[in-house]
Coordinates of C-alpha atoms in Angstrom, one line a residue:
Chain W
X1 CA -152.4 42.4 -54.5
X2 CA -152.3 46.2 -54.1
X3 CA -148.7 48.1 -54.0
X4 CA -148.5 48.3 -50.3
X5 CA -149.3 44.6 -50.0
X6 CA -146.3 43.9 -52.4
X7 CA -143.7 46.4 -50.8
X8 CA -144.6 44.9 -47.7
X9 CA -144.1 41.0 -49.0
X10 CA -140.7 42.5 -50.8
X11 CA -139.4 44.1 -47.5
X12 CA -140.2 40.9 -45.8
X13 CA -138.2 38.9 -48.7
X14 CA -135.5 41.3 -48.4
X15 CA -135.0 41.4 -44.7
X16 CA -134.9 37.5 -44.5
X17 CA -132.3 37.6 -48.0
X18 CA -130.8 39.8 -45.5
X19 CA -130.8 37.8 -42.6
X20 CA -129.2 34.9 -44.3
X21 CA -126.8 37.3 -46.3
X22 CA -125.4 38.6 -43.0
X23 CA -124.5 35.6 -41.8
X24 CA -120.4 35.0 -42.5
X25 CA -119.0 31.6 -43.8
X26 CA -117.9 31.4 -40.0
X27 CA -122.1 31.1 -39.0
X28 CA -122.5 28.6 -41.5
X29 CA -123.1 25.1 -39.8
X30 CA -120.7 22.1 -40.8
X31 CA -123.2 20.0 -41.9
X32 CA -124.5 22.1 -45.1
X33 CA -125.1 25.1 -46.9
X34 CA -126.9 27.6 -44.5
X35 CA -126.2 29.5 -41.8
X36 CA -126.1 28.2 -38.5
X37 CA -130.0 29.2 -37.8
X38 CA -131.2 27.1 -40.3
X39 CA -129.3 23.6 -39.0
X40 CA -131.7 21.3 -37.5
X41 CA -129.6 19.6 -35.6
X42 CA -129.1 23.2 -33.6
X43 CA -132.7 25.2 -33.7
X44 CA -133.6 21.6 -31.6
X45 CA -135.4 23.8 -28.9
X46 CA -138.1 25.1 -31.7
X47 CA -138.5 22.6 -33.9
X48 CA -138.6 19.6 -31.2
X49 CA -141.7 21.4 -30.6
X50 CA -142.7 20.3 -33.7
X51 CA -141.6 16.9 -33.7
X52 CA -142.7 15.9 -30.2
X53 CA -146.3 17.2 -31.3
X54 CA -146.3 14.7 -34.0
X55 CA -145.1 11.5 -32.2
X56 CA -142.0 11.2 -34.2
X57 CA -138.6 11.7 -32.6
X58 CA -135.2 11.8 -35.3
X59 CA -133.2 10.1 -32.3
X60 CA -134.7 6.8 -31.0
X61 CA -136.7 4.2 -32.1
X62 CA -139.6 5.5 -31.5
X63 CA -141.8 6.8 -34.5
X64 CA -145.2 7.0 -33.3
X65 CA -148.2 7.8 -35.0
X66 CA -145.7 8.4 -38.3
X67 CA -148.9 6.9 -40.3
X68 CA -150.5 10.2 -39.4
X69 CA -147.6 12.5 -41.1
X70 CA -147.7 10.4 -44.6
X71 CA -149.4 11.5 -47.4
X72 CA -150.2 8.1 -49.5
X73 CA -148.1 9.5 -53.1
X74 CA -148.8 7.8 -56.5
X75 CA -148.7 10.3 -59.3
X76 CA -147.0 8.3 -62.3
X77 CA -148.5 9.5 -65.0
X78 CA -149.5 5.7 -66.3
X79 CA -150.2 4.5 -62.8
X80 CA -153.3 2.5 -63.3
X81 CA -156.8 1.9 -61.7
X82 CA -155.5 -1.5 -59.9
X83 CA -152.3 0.9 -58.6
X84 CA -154.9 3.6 -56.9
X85 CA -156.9 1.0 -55.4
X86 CA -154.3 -0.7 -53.9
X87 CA -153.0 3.0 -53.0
X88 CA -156.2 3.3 -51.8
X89 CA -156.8 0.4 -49.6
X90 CA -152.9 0.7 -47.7
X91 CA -154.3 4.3 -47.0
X92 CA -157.2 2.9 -44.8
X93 CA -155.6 0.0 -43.4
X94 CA -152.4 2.0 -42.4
X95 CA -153.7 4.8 -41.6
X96 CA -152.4 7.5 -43.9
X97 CA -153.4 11.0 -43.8
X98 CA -154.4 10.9 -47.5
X99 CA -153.6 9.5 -50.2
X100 CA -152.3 11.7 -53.1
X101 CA -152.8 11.8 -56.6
X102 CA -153.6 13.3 -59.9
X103 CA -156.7 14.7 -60.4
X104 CA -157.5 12.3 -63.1
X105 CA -158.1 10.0 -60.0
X106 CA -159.6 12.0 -57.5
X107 CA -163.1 11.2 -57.6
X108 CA -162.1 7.1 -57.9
X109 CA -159.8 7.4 -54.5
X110 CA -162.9 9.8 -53.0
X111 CA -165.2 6.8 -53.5
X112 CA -162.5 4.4 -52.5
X113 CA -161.8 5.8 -49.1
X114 CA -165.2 6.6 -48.4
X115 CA -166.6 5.8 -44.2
X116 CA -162.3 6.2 -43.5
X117 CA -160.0 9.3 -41.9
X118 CA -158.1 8.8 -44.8
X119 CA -158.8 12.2 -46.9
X120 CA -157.5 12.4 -50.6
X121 CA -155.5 15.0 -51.9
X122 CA -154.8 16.0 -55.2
X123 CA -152.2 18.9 -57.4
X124 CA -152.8 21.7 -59.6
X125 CA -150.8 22.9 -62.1
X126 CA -148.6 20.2 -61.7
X127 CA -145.3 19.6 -61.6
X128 CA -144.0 22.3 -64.0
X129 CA -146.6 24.8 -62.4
X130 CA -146.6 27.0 -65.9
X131 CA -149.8 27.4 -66.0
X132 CA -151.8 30.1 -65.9
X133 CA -153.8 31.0 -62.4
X134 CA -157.0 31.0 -63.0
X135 CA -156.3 27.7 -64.9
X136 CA -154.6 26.3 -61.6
X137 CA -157.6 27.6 -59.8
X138 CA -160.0 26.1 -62.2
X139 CA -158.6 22.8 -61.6
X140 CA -158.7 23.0 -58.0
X141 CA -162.4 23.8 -57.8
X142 CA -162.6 21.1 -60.3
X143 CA -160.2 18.2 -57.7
X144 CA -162.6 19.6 -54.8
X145 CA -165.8 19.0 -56.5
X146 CA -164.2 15.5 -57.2
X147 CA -163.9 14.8 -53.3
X148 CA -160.4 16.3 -52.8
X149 CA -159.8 17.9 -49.3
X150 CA -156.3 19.1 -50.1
X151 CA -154.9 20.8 -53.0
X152 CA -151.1 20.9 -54.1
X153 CA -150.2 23.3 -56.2
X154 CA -146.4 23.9 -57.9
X155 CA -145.5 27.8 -58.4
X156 CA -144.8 29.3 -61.3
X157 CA -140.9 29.4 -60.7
X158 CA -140.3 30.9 -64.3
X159 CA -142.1 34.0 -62.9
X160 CA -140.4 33.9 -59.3
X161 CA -137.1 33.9 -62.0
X162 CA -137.9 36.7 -63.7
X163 CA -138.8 38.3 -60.6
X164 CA -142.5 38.9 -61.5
X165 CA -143.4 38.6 -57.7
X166 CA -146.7 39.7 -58.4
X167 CA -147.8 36.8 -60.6
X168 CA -146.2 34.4 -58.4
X169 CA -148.3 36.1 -55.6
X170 CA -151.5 36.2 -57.6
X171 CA -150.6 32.3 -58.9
X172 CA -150.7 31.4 -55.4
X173 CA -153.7 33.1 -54.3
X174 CA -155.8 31.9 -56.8
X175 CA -155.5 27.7 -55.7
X176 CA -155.3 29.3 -51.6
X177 CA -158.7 31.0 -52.1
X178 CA -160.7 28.7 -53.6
X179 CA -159.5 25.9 -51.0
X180 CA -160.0 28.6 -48.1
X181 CA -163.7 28.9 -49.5
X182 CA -164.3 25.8 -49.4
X183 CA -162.6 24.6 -46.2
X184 CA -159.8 22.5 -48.0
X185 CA -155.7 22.9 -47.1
X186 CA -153.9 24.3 -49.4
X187 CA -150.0 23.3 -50.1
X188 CA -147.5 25.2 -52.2
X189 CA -144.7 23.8 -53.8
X190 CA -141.9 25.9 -54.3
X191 CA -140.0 22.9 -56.2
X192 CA -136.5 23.9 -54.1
X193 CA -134.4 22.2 -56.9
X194 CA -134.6 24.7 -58.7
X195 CA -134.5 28.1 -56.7
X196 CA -131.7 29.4 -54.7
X197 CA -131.8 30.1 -51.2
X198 CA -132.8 33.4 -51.8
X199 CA -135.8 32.4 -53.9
X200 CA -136.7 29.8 -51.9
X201 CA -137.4 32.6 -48.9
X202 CA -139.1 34.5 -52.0
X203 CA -141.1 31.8 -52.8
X204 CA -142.2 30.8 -49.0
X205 CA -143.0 34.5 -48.3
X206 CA -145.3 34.5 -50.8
X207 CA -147.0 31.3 -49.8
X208 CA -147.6 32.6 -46.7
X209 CA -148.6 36.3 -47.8
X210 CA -151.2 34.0 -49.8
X211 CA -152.3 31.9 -46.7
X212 CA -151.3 28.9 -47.8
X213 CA -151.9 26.1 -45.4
X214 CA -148.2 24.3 -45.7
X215 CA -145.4 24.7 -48.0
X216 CA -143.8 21.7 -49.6
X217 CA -140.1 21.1 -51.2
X218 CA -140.4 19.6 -54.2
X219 CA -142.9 17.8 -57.0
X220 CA -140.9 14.7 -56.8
X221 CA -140.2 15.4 -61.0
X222 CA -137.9 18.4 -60.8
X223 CA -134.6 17.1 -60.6
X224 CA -134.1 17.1 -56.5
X225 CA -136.5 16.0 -53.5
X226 CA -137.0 17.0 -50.4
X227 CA -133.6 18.0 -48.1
X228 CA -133.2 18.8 -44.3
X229 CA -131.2 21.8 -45.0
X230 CA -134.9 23.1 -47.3
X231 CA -137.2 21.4 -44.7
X232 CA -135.1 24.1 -41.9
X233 CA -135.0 26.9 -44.1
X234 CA -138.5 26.5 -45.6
X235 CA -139.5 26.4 -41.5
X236 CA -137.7 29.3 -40.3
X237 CA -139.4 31.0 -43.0
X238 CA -142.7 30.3 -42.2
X239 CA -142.6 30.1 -38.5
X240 CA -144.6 28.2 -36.4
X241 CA -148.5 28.4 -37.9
X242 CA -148.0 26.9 -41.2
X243 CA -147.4 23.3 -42.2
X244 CA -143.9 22.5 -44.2
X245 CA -144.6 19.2 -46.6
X246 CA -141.4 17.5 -47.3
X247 CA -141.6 15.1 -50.6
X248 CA -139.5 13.4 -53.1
X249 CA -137.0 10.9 -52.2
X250 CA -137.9 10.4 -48.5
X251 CA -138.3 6.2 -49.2
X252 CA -137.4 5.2 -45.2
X253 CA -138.4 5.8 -41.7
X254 CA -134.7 7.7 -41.0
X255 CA -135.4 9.7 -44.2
X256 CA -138.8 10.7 -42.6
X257 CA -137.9 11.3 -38.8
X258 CA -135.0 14.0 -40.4
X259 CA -137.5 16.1 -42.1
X260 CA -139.4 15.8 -39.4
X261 CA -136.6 17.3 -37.0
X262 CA -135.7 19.5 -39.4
X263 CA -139.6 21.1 -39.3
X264 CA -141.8 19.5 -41.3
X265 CA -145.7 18.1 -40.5
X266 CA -146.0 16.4 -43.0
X267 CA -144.1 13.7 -45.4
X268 CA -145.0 12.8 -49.4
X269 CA -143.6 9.2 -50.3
X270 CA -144.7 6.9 -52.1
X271 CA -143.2 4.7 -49.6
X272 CA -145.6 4.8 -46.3
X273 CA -145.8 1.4 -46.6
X274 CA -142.5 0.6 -45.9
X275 CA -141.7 3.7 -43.6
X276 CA -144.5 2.6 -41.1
X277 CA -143.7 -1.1 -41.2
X278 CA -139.5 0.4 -40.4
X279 CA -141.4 2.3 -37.5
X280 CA -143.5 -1.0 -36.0
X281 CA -140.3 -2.8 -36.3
X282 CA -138.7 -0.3 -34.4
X283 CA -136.2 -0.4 -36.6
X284 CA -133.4 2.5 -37.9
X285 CA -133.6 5.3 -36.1
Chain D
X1 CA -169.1 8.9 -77.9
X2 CA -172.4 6.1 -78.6
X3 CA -171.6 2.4 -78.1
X4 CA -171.7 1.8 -81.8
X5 CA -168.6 4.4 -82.4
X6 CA -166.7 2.6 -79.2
X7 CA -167.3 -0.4 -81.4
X8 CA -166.2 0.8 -84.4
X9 CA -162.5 2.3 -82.6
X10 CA -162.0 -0.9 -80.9
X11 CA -162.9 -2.8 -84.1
X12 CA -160.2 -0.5 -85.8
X13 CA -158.0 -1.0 -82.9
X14 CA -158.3 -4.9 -82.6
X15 CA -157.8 -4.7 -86.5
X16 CA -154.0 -3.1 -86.4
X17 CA -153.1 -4.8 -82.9
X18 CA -153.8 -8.5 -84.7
X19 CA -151.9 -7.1 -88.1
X20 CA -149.1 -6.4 -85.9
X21 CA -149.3 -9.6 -84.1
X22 CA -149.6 -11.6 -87.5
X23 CA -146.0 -10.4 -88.1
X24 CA -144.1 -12.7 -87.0
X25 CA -140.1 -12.3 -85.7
X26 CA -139.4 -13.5 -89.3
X27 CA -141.1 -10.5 -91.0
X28 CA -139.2 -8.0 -88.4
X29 CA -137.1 -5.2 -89.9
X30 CA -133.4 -5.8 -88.5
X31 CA -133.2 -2.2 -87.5
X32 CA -135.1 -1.9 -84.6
X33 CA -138.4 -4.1 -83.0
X34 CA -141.3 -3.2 -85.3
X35 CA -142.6 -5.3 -87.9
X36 CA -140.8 -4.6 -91.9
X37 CA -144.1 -2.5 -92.8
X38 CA -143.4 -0.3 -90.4
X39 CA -139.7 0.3 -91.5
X40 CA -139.2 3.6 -92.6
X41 CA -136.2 2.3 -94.8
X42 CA -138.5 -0.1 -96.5
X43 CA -141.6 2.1 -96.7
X44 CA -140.0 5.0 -98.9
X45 CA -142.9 4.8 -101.5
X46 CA -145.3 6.1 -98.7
X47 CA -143.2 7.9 -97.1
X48 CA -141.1 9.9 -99.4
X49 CA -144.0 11.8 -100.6
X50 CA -144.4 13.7 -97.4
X51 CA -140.6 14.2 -97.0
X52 CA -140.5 15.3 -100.8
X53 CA -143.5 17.9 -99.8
X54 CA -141.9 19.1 -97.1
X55 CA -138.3 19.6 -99.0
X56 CA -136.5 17.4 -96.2
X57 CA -134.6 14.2 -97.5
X58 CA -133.4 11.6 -95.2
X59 CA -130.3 11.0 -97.8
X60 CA -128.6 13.9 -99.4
X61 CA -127.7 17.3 -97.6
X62 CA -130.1 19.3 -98.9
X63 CA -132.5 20.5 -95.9
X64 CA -135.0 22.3 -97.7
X65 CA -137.5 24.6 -95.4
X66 CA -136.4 22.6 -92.2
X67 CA -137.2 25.6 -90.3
X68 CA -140.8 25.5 -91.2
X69 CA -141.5 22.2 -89.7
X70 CA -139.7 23.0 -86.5
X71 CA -141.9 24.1 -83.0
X72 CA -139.3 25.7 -81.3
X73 CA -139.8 24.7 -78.0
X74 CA -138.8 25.8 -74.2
X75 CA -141.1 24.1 -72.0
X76 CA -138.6 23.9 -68.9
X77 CA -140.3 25.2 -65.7
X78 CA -137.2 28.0 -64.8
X79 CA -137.2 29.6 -68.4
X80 CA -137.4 33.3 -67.5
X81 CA -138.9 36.0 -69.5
X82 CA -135.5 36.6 -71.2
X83 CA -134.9 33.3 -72.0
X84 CA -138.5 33.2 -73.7
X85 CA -138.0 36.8 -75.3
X86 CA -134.7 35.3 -76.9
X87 CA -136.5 32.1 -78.3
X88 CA -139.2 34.7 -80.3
X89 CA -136.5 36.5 -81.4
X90 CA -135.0 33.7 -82.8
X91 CA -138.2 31.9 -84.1
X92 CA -138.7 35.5 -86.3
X93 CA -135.2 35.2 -87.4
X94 CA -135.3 31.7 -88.6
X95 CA -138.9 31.4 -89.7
X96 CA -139.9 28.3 -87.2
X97 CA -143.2 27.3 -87.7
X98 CA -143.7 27.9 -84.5
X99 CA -142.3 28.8 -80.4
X100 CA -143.8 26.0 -78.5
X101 CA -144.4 26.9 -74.6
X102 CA -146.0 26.8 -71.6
X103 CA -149.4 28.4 -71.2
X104 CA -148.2 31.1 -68.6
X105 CA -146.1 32.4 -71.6
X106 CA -148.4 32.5 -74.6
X107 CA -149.9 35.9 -73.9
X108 CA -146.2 37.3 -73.5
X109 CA -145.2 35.2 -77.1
X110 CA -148.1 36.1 -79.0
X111 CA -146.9 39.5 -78.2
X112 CA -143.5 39.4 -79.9
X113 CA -144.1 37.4 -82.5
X114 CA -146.8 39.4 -83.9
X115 CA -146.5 40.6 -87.5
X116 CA -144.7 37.5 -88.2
X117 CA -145.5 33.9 -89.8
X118 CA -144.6 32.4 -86.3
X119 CA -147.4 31.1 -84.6
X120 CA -147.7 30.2 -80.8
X121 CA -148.2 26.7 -79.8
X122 CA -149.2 25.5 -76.0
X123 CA -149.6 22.9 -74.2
X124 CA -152.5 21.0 -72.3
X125 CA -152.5 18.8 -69.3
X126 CA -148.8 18.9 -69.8
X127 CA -146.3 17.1 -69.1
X128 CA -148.4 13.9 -67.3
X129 CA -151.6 14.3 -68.9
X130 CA -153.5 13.1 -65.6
X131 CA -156.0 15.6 -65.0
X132 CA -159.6 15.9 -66.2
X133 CA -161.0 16.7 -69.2
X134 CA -162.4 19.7 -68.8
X135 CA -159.6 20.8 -67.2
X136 CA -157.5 20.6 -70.6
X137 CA -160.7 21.9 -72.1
X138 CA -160.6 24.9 -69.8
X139 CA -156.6 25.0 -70.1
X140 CA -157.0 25.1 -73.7
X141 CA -159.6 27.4 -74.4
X142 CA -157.7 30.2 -71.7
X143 CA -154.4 29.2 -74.5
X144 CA -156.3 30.1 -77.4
X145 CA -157.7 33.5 -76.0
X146 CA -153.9 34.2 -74.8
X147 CA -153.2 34.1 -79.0
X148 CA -152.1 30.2 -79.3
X149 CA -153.1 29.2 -82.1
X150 CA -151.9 24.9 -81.8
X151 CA -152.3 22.9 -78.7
X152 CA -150.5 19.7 -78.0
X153 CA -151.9 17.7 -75.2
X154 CA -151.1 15.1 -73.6
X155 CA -153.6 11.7 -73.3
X156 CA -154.5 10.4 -70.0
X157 CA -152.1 7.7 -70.2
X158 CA -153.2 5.4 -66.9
X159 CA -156.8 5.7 -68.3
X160 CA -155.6 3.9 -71.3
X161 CA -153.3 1.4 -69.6
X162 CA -156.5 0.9 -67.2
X163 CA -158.5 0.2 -70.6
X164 CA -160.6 2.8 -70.2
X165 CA -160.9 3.8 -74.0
X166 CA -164.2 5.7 -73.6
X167 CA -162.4 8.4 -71.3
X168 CA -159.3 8.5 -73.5
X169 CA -161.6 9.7 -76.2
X170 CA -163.4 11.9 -74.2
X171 CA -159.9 13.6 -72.9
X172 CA -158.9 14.0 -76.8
X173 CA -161.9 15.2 -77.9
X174 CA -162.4 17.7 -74.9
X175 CA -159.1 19.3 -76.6
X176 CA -160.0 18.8 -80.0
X177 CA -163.5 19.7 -79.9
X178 CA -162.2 23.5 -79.2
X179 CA -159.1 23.7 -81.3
X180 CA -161.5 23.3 -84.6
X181 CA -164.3 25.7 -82.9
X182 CA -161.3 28.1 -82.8
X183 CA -159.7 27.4 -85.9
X184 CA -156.6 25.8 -83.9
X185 CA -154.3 22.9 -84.6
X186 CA -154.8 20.1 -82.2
X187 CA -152.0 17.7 -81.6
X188 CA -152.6 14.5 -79.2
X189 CA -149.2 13.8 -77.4
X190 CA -149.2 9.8 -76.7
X191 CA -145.9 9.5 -74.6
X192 CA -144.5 6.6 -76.3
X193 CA -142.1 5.6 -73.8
X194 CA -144.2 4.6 -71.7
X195 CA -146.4 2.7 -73.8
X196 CA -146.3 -0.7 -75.4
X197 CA -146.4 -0.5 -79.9
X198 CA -150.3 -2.2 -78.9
X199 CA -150.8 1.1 -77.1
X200 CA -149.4 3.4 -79.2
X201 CA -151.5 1.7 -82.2
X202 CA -154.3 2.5 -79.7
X203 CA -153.9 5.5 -78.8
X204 CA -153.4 7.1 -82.2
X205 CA -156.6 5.6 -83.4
X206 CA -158.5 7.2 -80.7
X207 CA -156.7 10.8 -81.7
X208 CA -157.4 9.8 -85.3
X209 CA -161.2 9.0 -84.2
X210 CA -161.2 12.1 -82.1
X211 CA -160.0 14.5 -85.4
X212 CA -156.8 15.7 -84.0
X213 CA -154.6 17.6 -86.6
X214 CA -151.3 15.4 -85.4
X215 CA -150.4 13.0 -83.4
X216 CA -147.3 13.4 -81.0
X217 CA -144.5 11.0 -80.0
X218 CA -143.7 12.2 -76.3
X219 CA -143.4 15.5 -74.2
X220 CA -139.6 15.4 -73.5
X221 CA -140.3 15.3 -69.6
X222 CA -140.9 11.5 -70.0
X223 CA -138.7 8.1 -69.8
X224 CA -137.4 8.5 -73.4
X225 CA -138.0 10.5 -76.4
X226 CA -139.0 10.7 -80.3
X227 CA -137.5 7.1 -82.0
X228 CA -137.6 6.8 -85.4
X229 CA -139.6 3.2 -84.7
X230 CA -142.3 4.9 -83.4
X231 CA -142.8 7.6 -85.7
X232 CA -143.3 4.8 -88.7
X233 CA -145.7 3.1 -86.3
X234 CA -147.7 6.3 -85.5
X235 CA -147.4 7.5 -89.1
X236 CA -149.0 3.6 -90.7
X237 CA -151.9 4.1 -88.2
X238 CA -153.0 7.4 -89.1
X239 CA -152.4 7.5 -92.5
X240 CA -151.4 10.2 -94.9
X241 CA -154.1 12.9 -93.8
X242 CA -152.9 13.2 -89.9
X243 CA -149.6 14.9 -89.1
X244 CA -147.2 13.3 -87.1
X245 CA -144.6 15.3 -84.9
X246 CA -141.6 14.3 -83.4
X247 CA -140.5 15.5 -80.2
X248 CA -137.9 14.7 -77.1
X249 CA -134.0 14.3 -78.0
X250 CA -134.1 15.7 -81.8
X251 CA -131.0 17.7 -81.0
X252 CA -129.6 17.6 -84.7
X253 CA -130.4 17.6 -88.5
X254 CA -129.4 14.1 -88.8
X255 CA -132.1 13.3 -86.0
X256 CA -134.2 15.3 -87.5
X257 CA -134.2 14.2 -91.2
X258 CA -134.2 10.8 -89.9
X259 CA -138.2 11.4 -88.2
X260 CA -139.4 13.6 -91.7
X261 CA -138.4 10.3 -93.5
X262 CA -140.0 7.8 -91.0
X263 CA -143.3 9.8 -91.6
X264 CA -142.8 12.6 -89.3
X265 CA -144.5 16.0 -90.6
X266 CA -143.2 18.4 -87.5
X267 CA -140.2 18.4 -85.4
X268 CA -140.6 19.4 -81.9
X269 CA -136.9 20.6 -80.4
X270 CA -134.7 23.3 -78.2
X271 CA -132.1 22.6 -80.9
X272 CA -134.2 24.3 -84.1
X273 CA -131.3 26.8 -84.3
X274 CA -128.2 24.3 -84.4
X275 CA -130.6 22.0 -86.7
X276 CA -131.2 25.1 -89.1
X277 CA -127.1 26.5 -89.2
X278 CA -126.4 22.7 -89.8
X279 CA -128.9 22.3 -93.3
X280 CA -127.8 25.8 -94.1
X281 CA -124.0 24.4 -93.9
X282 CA -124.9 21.5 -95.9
X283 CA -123.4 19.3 -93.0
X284 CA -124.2 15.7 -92.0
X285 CA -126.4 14.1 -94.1

């Protein structure tokens, strides 16, 4: 990234740190950390935008094609062949959007959901995302060539600590290039856990000055998952074009129609099966 | 690997599963679930020569060179660049064998531990050990440019729990392969936690077929850590010519002289400092 291109990304960072800073104790909303702006429950008039697009409502009954939103998650590390083809067969009779999993598995789960919608996605640099870029990118090409059509890659949050933007930038770039060249969505998790607000703005900046496709919470091994008050900060950040993945911990239809209020397009569990069975029954809303 | 050497691993394999399995309850040790060849307290004769070689007793308070069998390790995904500069600093000052961390920091260690003894270890397809191959070929070769000169990886554990042995191997020796082309120590991470002792027994015949320097109890991002069971498993099954390092919740020099007696030739821990001032205070034995 040349210097303009990072004075520009750092003004951006800086006017939204800014933004939030300004806001008093008084603008912060009742309900959690952030200022008002942020609360899903009161940007309803952008966000329902959102939601109503996708079919899924956080009041009602009514969850729609919630199916479509799920992204099929098994990534324990001794998850077995039996697991993924199970994984693999609830993604084409449910309908999932994918199913995700570790790269290890790709090119089993491409086979598997052959002649379906279902598409499989896979991670890189996952889920302490201290690798090196052009590893993360070497991996990717590797997950695509496998049958991948979505790439999730994890940051490298010790370099967004130390404030090397830069690297975090260049990190970014190299997994959101590769999948741009070869028509794949790229998703970047910013692992929220561990970042403040501030770096969590940082982080989704960046993602977006790298033309990432969506940006997701959390790797579902840091030690949080996804929350509303990250799902409306991560969308205000990223406005309107991009996709916000929420994932870790959302095991329930309610879970799943908050994040969706609260901005994203798209859920990681590892419990679809249950979340779209809640949303036939019309059950919790 | 050719069908005759598959044979010959699974022969070996079959052969220290069923001498496990001959053992019965009656012939268990009373200190923990292995059988009583595989008691550290009872196998001293074996076992004390490494811990003599090494100047680490289990008994006694004297500590010897403990810090030359320590990796001092930060592998947490937030370290910052201060964090890692202090862990160098301190590696130098103590004389740890090595600073064990994640590939986006090796360039920066190899760096500031130059014109010292310390050397800089990585880590491959860390912490799940679910990607491909030639991904932790590719991850470990960009390592060793960076100035690592050890590289612990971490087996694909579903592939072994799927009994796929053949790809195992191949995951090892992708790793191995290019540690000896380079003159680098390999070490094959088996995440005991979540294996059964038939597994482990597996797995470390594999590394042992594959000609890894060491074999490794866990990563410290998994269900449990180092046990003292497991090293004097891993230690029978490889023999005296392997090394065998201990990582994950060795936070003391009791701990630690506990693994060097059960076999183990390496400690991997955030806690080399504490476990140094301790031997140098002559405290708990």
């Amino acid at each position: 990234m040349a210097t303009p291109d990072i004075d520009r990304v750092i003004s951006i960072v800086l006017e939204e740190v800014s933004a939030l800073t300004r806001q008093g104790a008084s603008q912060r909303c009742s309900c959690h950390a952030l200022h008002a702006a942020c609360c899903p429950t009161r940007v309803a008039p952008v966000l329902d935008a959102g939601a109503s697009r996708l079919g899924l409502y956080a009041t009602g009954g009514h969850a729609g094609d919630v199916a479509s939103l799920i992204d099929h998650t098994l990534l324990r590390p001794d998850a077995t062949r039996r697991e993924i083809e199970t994984l693999c067969r609830e993604a084409v009779e449910f309908g999932f959007a994918t199913v995700c999993v570790n790269p290890a598995w790709v090119a089993v789960c491409a086979a598997l959901v052959r002649g379906s919608r279902v598409q499989v996605a896979s991670v890189a640099g996952f889920p302490l995302g201290a690798t090196t870029p052009d590893v993360k990118q070497y991996e990717t090409r590797r997950a695509l060539f496998d049958g991948a059509h979505e790439i999730d890659m994890v940051i490298n949050v010790g370099a967004l600590k130390s404030g090397d933007l830069h690297l975090v930038e260049r990190d970014i770039e190299a997994v959101t290039s590769v999948c741009r060249e070869c028509g794949a969505l790229s998703k970047v998790i910013i692992e929220a856990a561990l970042l403040t607000d501030e770096e969590k703005v940082t982080a989704c900046t960046l993602a977006k000055a790298a033309r990432a496709d969506y940006v997701k919470t959390s790797t579902g091994f840091g030690p949080g998952g996804a929350t509303v008050a990250d799902v409306a900060l991560m969308r205000r950040v990223v406005g309107e074009e991009m996709g916000v993945k929420a994932a870790g911990g959302v095991r329930d239809l309610t879970s799943a129609q908050a994040m969706v209020a609260a901005g994203a397009t798209r859920i990681g569990a590892s419990a679809g099966v249950r979340i779209v069975q809640e949303s036939r029954k019309g059950a919790p809303a």
